[in-house]
PDB file of C-alpha atoms in Angstrom:
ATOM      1  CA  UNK A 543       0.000   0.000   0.000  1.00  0.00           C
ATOM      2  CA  UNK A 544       1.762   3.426  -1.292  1.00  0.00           C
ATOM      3  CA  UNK A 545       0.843   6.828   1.163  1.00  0.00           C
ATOM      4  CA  UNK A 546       0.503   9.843  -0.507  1.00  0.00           C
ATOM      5  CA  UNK A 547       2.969  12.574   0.296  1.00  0.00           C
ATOM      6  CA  UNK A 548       2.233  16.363   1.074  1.00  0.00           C
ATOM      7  CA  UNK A 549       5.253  18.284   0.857  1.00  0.00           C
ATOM      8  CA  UNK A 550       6.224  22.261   2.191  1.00  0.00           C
ATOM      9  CA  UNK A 551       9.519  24.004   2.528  1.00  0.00           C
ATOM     10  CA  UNK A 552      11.008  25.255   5.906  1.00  0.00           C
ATOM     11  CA  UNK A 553      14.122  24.585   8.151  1.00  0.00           C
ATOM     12  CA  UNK A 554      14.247  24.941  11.967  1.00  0.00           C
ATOM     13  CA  UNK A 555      16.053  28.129  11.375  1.00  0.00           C
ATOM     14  CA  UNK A 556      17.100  31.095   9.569  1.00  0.00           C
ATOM     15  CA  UNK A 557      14.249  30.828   7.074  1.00  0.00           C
ATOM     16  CA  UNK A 558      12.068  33.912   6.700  1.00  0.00           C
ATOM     17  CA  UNK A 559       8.727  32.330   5.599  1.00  0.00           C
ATOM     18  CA  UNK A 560       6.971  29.058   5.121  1.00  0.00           C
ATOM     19  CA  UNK A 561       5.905  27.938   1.822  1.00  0.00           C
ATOM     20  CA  UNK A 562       2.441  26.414   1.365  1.00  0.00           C
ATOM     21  CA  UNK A 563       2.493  22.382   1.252  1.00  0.00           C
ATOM     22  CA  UNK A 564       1.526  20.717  -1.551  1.00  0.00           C
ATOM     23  CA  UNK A 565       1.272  16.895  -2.744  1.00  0.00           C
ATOM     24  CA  UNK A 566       4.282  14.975  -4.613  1.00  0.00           C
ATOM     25  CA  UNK A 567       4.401  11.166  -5.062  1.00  0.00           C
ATOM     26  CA  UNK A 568       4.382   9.400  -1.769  1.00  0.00           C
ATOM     27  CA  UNK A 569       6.824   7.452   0.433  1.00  0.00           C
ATOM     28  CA  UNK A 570       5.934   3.901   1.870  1.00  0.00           C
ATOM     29  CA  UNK A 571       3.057   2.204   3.027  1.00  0.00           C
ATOM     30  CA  UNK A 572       1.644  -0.974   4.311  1.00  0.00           C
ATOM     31  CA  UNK A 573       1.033  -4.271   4.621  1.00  0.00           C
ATOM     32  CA  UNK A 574      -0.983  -7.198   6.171  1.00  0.00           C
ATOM     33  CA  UNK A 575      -4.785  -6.984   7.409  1.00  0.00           C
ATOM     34  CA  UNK A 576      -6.769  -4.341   8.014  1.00  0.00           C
ATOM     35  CA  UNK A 577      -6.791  -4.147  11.468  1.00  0.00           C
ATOM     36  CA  UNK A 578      -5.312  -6.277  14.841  1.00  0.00           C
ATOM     37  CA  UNK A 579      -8.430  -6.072  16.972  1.00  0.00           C
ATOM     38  CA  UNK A 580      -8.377 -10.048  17.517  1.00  0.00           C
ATOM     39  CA  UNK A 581      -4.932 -10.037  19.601  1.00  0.00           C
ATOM     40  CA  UNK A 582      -5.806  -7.456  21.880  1.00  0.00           C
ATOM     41  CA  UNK A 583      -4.521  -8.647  25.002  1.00  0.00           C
ATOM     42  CA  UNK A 584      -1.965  -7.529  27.923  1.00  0.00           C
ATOM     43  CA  UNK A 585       0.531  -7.476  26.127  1.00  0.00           C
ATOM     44  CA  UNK A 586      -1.063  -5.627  23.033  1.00  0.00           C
ATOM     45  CA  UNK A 587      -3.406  -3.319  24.798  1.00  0.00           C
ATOM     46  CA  UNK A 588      -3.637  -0.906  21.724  1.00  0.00           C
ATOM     47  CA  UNK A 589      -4.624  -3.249  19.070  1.00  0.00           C
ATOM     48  CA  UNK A 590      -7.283  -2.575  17.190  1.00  0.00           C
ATOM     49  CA  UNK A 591      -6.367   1.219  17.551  1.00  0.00           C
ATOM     50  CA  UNK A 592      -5.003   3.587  14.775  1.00  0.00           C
ATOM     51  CA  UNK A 593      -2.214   6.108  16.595  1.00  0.00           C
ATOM     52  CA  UNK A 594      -1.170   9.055  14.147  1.00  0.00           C
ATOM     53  CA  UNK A 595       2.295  10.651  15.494  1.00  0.00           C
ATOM     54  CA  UNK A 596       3.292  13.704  14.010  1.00  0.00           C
ATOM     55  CA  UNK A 597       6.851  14.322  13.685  1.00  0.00           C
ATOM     56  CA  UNK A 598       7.547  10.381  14.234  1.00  0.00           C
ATOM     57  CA  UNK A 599      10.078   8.858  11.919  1.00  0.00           C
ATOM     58  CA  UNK A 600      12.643   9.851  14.837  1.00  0.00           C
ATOM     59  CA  UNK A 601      13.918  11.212  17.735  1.00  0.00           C
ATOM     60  CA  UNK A 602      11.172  11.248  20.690  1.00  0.00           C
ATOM     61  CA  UNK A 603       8.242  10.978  17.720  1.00  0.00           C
ATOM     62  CA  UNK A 604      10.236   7.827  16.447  1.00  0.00           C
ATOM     63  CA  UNK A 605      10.580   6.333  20.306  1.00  0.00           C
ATOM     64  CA  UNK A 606       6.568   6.985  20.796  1.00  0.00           C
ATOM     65  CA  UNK A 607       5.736   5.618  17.396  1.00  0.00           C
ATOM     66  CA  UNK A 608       7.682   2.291  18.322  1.00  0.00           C
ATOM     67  CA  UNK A 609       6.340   2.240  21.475  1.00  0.00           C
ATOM     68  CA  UNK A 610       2.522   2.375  20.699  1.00  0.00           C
ATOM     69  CA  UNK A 611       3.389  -0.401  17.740  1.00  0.00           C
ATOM     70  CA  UNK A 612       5.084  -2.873  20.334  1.00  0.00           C
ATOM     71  CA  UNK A 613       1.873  -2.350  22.326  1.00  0.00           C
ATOM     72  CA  UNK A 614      -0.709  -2.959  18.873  1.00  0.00           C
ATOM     73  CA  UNK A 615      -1.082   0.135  17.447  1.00  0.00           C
ATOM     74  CA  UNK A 616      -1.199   0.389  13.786  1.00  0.00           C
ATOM     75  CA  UNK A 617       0.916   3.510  13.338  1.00  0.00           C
ATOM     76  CA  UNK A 618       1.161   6.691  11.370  1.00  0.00           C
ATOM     77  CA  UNK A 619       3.815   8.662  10.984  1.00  0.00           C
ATOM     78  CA  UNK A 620       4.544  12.688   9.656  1.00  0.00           C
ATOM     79  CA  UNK A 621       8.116  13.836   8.854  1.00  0.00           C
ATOM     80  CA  UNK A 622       9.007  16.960   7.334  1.00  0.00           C
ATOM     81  CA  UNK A 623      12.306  16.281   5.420  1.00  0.00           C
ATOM     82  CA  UNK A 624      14.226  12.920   6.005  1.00  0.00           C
ATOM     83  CA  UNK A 625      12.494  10.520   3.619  1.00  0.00           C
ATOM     84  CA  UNK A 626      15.146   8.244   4.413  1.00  0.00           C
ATOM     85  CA  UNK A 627      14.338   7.938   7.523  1.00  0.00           C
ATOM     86  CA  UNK A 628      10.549   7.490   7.490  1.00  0.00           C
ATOM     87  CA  UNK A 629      11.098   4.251   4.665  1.00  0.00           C
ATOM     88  CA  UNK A 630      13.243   3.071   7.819  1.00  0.00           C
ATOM     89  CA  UNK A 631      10.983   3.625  10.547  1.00  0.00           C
ATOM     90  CA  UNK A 632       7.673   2.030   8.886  1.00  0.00           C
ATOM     91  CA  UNK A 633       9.864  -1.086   7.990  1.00  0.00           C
ATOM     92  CA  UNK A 634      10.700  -1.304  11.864  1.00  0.00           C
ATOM     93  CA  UNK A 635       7.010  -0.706  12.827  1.00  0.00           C
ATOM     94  CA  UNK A 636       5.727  -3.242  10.586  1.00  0.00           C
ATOM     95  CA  UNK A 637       7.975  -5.663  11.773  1.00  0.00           C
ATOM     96  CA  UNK A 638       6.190  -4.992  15.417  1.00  0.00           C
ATOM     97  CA  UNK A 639       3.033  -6.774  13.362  1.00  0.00           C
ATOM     98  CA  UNK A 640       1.282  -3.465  12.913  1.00  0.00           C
ATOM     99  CA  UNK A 641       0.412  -1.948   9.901  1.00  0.00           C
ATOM    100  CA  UNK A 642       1.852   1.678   9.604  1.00  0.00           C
ATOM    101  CA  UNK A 643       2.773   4.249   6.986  1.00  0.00           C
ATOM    102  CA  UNK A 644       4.104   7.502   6.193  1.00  0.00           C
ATOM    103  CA  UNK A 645       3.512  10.980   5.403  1.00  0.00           C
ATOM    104  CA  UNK A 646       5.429  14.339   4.253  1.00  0.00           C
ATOM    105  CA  UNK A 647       4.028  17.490   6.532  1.00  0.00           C
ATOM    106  CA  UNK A 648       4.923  20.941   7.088  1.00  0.00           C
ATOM    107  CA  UNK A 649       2.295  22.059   9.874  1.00  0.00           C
ATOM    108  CA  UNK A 650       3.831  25.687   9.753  1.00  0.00           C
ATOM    109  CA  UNK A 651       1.614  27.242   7.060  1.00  0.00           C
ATOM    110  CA  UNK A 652      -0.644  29.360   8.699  1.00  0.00           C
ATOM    111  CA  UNK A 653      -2.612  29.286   4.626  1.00  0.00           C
ATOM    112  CA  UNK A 654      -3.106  25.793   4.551  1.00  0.00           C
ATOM    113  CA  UNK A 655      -5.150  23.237   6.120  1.00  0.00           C
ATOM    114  CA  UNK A 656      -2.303  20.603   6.581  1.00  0.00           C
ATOM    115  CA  UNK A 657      -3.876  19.293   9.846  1.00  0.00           C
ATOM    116  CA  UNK A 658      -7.480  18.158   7.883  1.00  0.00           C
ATOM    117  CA  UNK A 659      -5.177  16.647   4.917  1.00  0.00           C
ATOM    118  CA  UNK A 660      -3.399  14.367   6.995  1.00  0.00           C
ATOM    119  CA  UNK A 661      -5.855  13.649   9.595  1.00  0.00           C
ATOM    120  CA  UNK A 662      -7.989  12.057   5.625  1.00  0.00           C
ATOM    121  CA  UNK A 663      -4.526  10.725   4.292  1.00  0.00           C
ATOM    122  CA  UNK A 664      -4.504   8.385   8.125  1.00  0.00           C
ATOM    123  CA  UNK A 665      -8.291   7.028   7.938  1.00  0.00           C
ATOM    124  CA  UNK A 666      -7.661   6.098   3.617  1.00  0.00           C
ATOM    125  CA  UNK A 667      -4.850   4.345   5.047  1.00  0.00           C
ATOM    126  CA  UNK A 668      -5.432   2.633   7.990  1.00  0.00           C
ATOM    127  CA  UNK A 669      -9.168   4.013   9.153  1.00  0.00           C
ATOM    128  CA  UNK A 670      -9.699   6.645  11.840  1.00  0.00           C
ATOM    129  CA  UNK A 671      -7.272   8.144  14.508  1.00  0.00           C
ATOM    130  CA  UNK A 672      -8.044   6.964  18.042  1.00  0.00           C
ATOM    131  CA  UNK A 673      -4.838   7.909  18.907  1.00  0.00           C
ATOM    132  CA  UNK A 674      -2.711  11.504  18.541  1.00  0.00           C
ATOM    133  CA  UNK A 675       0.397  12.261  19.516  1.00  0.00           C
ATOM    134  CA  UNK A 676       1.101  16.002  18.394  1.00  0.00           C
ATOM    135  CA  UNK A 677       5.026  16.145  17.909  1.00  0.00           C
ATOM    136  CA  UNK A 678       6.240  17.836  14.878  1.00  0.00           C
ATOM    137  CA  UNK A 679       8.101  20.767  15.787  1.00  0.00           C
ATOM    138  CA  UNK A 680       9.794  23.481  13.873  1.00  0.00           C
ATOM    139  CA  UNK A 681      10.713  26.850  14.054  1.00  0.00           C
ATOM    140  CA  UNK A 682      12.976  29.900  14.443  1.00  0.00           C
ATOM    141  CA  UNK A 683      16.013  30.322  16.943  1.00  0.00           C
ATOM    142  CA  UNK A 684      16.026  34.190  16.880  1.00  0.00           C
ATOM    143  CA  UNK A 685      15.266  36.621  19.712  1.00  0.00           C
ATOM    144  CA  UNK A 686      11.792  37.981  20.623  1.00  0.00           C
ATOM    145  CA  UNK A 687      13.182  41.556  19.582  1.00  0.00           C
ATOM    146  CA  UNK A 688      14.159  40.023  16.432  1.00  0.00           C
ATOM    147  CA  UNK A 689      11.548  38.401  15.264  1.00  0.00           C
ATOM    148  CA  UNK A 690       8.918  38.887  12.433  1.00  0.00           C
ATOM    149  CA  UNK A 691       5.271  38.424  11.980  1.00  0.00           C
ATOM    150  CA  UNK A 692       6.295  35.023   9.287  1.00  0.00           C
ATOM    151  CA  UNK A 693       8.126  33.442  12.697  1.00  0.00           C
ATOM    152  CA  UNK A 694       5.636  34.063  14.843  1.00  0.00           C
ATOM    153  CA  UNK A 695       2.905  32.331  12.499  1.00  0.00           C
ATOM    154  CA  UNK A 696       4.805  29.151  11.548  1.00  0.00           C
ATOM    155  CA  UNK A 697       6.246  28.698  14.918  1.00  0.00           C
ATOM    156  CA  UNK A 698       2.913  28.838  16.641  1.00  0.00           C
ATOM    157  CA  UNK A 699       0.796  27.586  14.247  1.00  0.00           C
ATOM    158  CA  UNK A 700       3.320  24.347  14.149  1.00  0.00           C
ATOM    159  CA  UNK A 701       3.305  23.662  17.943  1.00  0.00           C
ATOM    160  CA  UNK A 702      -0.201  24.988  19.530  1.00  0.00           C
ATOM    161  CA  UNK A 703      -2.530  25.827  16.244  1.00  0.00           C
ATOM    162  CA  UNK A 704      -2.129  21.955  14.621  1.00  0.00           C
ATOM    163  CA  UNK A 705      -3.009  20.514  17.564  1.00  0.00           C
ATOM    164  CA  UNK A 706      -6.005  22.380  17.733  1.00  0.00           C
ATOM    165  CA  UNK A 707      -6.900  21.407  14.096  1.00  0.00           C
ATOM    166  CA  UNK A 708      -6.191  17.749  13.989  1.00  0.00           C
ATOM    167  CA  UNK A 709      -8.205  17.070  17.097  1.00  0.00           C
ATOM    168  CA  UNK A 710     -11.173  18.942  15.027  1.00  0.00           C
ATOM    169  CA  UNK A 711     -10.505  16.967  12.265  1.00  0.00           C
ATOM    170  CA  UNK A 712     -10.428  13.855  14.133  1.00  0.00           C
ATOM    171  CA  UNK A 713     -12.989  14.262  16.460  1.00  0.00           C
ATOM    172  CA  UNK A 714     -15.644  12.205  17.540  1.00  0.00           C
ATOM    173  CA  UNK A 715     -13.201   9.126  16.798  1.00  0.00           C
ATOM    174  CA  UNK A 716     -10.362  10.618  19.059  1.00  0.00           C
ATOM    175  CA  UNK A 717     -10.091   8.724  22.483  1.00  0.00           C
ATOM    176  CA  UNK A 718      -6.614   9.653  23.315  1.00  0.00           C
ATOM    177  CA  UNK A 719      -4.096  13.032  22.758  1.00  0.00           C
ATOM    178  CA  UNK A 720      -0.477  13.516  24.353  1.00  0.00           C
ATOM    179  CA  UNK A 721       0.800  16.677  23.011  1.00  0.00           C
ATOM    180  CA  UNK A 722       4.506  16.616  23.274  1.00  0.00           C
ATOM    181  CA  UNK A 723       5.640  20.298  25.309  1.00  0.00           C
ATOM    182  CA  UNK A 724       8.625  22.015  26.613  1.00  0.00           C
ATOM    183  CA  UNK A 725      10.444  23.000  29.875  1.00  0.00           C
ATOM    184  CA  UNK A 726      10.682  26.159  27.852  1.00  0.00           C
ATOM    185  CA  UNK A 727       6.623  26.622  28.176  1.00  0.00           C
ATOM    186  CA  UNK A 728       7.734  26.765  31.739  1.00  0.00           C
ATOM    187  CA  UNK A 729      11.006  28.312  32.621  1.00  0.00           C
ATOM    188  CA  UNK A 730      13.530  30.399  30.535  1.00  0.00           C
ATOM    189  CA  UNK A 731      15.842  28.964  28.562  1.00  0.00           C
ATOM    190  CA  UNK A 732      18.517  31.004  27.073  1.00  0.00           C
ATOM    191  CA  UNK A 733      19.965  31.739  22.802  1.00  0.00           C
ATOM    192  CA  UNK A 734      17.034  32.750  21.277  1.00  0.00           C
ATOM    193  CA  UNK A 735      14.585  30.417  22.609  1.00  0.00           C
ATOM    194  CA  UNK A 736      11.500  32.453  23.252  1.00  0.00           C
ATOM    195  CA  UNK A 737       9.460  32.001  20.368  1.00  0.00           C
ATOM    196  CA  UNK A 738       9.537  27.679  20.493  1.00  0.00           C
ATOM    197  CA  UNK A 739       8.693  28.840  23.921  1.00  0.00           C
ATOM    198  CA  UNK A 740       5.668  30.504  23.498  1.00  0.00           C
ATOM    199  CA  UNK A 741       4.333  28.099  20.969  1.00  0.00           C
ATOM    200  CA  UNK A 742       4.695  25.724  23.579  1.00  0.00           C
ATOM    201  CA  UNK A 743       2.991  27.678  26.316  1.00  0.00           C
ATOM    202  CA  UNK A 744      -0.044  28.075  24.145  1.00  0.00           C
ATOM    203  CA  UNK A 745       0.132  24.140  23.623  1.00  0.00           C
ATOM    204  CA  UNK A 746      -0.285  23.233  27.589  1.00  0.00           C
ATOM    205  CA  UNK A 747      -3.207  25.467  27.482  1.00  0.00           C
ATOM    206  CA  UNK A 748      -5.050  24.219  24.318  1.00  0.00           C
ATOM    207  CA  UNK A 749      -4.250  20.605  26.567  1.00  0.00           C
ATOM    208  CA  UNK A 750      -6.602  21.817  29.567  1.00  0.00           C
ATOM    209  CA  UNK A 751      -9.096  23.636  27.330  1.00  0.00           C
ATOM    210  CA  UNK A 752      -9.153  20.630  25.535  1.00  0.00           C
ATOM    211  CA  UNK A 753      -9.470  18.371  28.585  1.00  0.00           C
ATOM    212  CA  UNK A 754     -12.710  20.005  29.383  1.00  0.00           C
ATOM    213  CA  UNK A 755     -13.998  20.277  26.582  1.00  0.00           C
ATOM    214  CA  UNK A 756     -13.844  16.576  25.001  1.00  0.00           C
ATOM    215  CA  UNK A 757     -14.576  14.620  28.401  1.00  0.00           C
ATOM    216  CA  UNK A 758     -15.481  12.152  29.087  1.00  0.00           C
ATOM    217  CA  UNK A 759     -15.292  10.235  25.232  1.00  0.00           C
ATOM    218  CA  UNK A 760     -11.693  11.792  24.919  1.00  0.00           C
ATOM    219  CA  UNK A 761      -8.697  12.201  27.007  1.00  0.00           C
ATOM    220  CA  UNK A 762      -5.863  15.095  26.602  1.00  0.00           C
ATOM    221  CA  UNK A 763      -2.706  15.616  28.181  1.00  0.00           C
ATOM    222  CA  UNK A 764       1.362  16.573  27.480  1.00  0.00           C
ATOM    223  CA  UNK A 765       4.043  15.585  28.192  1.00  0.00           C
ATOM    224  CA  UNK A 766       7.135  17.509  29.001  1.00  0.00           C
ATOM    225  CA  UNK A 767      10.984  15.555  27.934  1.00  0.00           C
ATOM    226  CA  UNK A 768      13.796  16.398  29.529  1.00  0.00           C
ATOM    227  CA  UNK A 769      16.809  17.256  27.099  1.00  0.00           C
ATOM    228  CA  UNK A 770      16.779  14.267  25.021  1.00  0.00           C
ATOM    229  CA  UNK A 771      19.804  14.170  22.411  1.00  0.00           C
ATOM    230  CA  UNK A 772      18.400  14.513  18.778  1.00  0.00           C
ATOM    231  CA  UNK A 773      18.817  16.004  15.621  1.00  0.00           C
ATOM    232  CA  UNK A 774      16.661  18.356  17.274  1.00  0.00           C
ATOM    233  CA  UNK A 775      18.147  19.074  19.775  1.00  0.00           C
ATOM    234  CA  UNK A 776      21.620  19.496  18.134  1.00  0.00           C
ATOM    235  CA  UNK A 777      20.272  22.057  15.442  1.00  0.00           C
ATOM    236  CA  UNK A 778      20.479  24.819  18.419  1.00  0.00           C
ATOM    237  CA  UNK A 779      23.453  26.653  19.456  1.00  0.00           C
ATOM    238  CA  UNK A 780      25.880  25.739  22.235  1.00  0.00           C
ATOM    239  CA  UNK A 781      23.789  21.966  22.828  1.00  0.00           C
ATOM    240  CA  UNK A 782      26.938  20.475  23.836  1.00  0.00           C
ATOM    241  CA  UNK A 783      27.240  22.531  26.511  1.00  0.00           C
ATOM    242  CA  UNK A 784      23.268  22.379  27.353  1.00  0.00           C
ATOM    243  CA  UNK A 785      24.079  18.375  27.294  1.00  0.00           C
ATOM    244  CA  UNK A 786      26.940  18.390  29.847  1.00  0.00           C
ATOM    245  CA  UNK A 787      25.045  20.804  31.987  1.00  0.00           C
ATOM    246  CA  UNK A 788      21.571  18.605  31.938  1.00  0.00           C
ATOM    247  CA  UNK A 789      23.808  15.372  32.497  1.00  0.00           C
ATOM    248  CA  UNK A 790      25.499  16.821  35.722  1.00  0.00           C
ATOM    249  CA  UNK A 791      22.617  18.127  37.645  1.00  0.00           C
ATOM    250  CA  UNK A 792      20.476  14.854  36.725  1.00  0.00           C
ATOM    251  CA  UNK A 793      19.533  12.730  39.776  1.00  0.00           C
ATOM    252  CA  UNK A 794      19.106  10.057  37.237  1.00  0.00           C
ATOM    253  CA  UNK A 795      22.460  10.551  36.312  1.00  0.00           C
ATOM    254  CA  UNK A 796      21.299  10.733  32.259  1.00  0.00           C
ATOM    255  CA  UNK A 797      19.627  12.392  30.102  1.00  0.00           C
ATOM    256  CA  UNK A 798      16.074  11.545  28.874  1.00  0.00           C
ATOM    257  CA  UNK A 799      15.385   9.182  26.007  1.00  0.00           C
ATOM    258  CA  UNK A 800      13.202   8.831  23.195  1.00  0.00           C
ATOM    259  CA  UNK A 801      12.272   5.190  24.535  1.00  0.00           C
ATOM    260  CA  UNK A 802      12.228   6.745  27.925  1.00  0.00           C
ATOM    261  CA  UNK A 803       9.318   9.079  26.410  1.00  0.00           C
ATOM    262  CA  UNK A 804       7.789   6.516  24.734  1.00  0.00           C
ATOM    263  CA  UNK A 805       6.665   4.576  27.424  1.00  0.00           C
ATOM    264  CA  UNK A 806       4.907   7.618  29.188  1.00  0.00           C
ATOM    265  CA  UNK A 807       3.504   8.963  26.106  1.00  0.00           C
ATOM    266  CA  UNK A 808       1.931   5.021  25.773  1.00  0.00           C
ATOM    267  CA  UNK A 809       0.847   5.093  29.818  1.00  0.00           C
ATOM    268  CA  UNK A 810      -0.702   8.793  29.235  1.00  0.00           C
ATOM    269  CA  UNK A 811      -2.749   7.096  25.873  1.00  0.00           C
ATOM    270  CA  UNK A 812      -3.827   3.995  27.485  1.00  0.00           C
ATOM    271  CA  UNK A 813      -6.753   3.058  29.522  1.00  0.00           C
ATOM    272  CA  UNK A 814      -4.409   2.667  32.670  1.00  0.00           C
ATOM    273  CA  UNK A 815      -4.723   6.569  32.613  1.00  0.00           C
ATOM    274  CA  UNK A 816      -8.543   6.409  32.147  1.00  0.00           C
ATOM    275  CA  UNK A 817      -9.089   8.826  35.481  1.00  0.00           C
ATOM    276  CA  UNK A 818      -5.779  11.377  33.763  1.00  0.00           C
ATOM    277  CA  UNK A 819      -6.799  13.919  31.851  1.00  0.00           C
ATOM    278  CA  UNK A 820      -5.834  17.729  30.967  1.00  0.00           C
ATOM    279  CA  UNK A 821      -2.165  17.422  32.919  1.00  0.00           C
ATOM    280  CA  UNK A 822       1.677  17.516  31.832  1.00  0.00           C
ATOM    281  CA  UNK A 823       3.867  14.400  32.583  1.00  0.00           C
ATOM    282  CA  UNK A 824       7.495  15.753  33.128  1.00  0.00           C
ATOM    283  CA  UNK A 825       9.834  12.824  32.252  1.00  0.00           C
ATOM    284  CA  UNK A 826      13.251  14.747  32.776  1.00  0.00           C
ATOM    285  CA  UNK A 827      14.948  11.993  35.661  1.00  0.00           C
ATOM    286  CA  UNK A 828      14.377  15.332  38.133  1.00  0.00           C
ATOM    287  CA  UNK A 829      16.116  17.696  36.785  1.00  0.00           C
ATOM    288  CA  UNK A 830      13.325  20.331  37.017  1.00  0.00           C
ATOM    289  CA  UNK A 831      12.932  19.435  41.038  1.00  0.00           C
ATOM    290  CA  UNK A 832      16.286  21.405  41.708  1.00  0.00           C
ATOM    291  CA  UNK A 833      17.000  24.859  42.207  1.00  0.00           C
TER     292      UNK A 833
END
């Protein structure tokens, strides 16, 4: 089974604007049946469910995407430039059992309707999201008092605005959300961080608004990683210093992982969590406990 592709241009930083997205011939897809509902058991408490992860060919997206598939899921998953990458992670999911495919997205076009697109590209492919994990990130590393209207827009519209739109889109079906947040929606965190910052502040809030308003059929939290080492990560300045730093004042004595993520992300969506709803999960070994 081939997935279509939708396609948009923009880097995590020094662009000025986001181009609108647009389809181009499509990536990987799936196979096997069309659904797992008759092994649902304790060990594959998702089956029968259809998780869409944004942003999750790698990095913490990638760890939550494997995670949900281990537990039943079928999975699919948005990247925004490493094709590469998503062939490689839909292999690996579909070697869980599941079925799960791929996607090109750039939610950061505040003129398209990315969010509806993919949220019809998921049910053609696999049926409807029960399941969203809202992870794609992107946007500018430039100080507040050097920003532009174009930053503002694609940052925010990336991190707080798509959530808002692919719950619409996927609503009544929805039973789950974990939208994936910040410490910087929280606490300051220096070079040029503000605007990711903001985005993300905006993103907790939509979580309790969102709480509230789709009880009790549908659950909504966040959770909030640690530093976690990905690409990510490393595309802002000075992050091998922000590494050694996080590492030393750990009490876990690490830093955070995408499987570490993963498995909260997959508590959070489950029906262990059934009486959670509208709160952030920080998953940072304590590093936030210490002054």
């Amino acid at each position: 089974m081939d997935s279509r592709t939708e396609t948009g241009n923009g880097t995590p930083s020094g662009a000025e604007s986001a181009a609108s997205d647009g389809a181009v011939p499509g990536t990987s897809g799936t196979e096997g049946s069309r659904g797992n509902a008759e092994v649902r058991g304790p060990e594959r408490p998702f089956a029968g469910h259809v998780a869409l992860v944004t942003g999750g060919t790698k990095g913490i997206g990638g760890g939550i995407a494997r995670r949900l598939a281990a537990l039943g899921a079928d999975v699919a998953v948005t990247y925004l430039r490493d094709r590469t990458s998503a062939e490689k992670t839909v292999a690996r999911l579909t070697e869980l059992g599941v079925r799960a495919c791929s996607r090109r997205a750039f939610f950061g076009d505040p003129q398209g309707d990315v969010p509806a697109a993919v949220v019809d590209w998921v049910t053609a492919e696999l049926g409807p999201p029960t399941l969203l994990v809202s992870n794609a990130g992107t946007g500018v590393e430039r100080s507040l008092m050097d920003s532009r209207r174009s930053h503002w827009d694609w940052t925010v519209e990336t991190h707080a605005r798509s959530l808002l739109r692919l719950v619409q889109c996927a609503s009544p079906g929805l039973r789950s959300v974990v939208a994936v947040s910040s410490p910087g929606a929280q606490r300051v965190i220096p070079h040029a961080y503000g605007l990711l910052a903001a985005s993300k502040a905006a993103q907790e809030s939509l979580v309790r608004y969102l709480a509230v308003e789709l009880a009790p059929h549908c659950r909504v939290n966040a959770v909030t990683p640690g530093l976690v080492d990905t690409d990510a990560a490393r595309s802002f300045g000075r992050h091998e210093e922000l590494f050694t730093t996080a590492r030393s004042r750990t009490p876990a004595g690490r830093l955070t992982s995408p499987d570490d993520v993963g498995a909260a992300a997959a508590f959070l969506l489950s029906d262990d969590a059934r009486m959670i709803t509208g709160q952030n999960l920080v998953i940072d070994g304590g590093y936030s406990i210490l002054l």
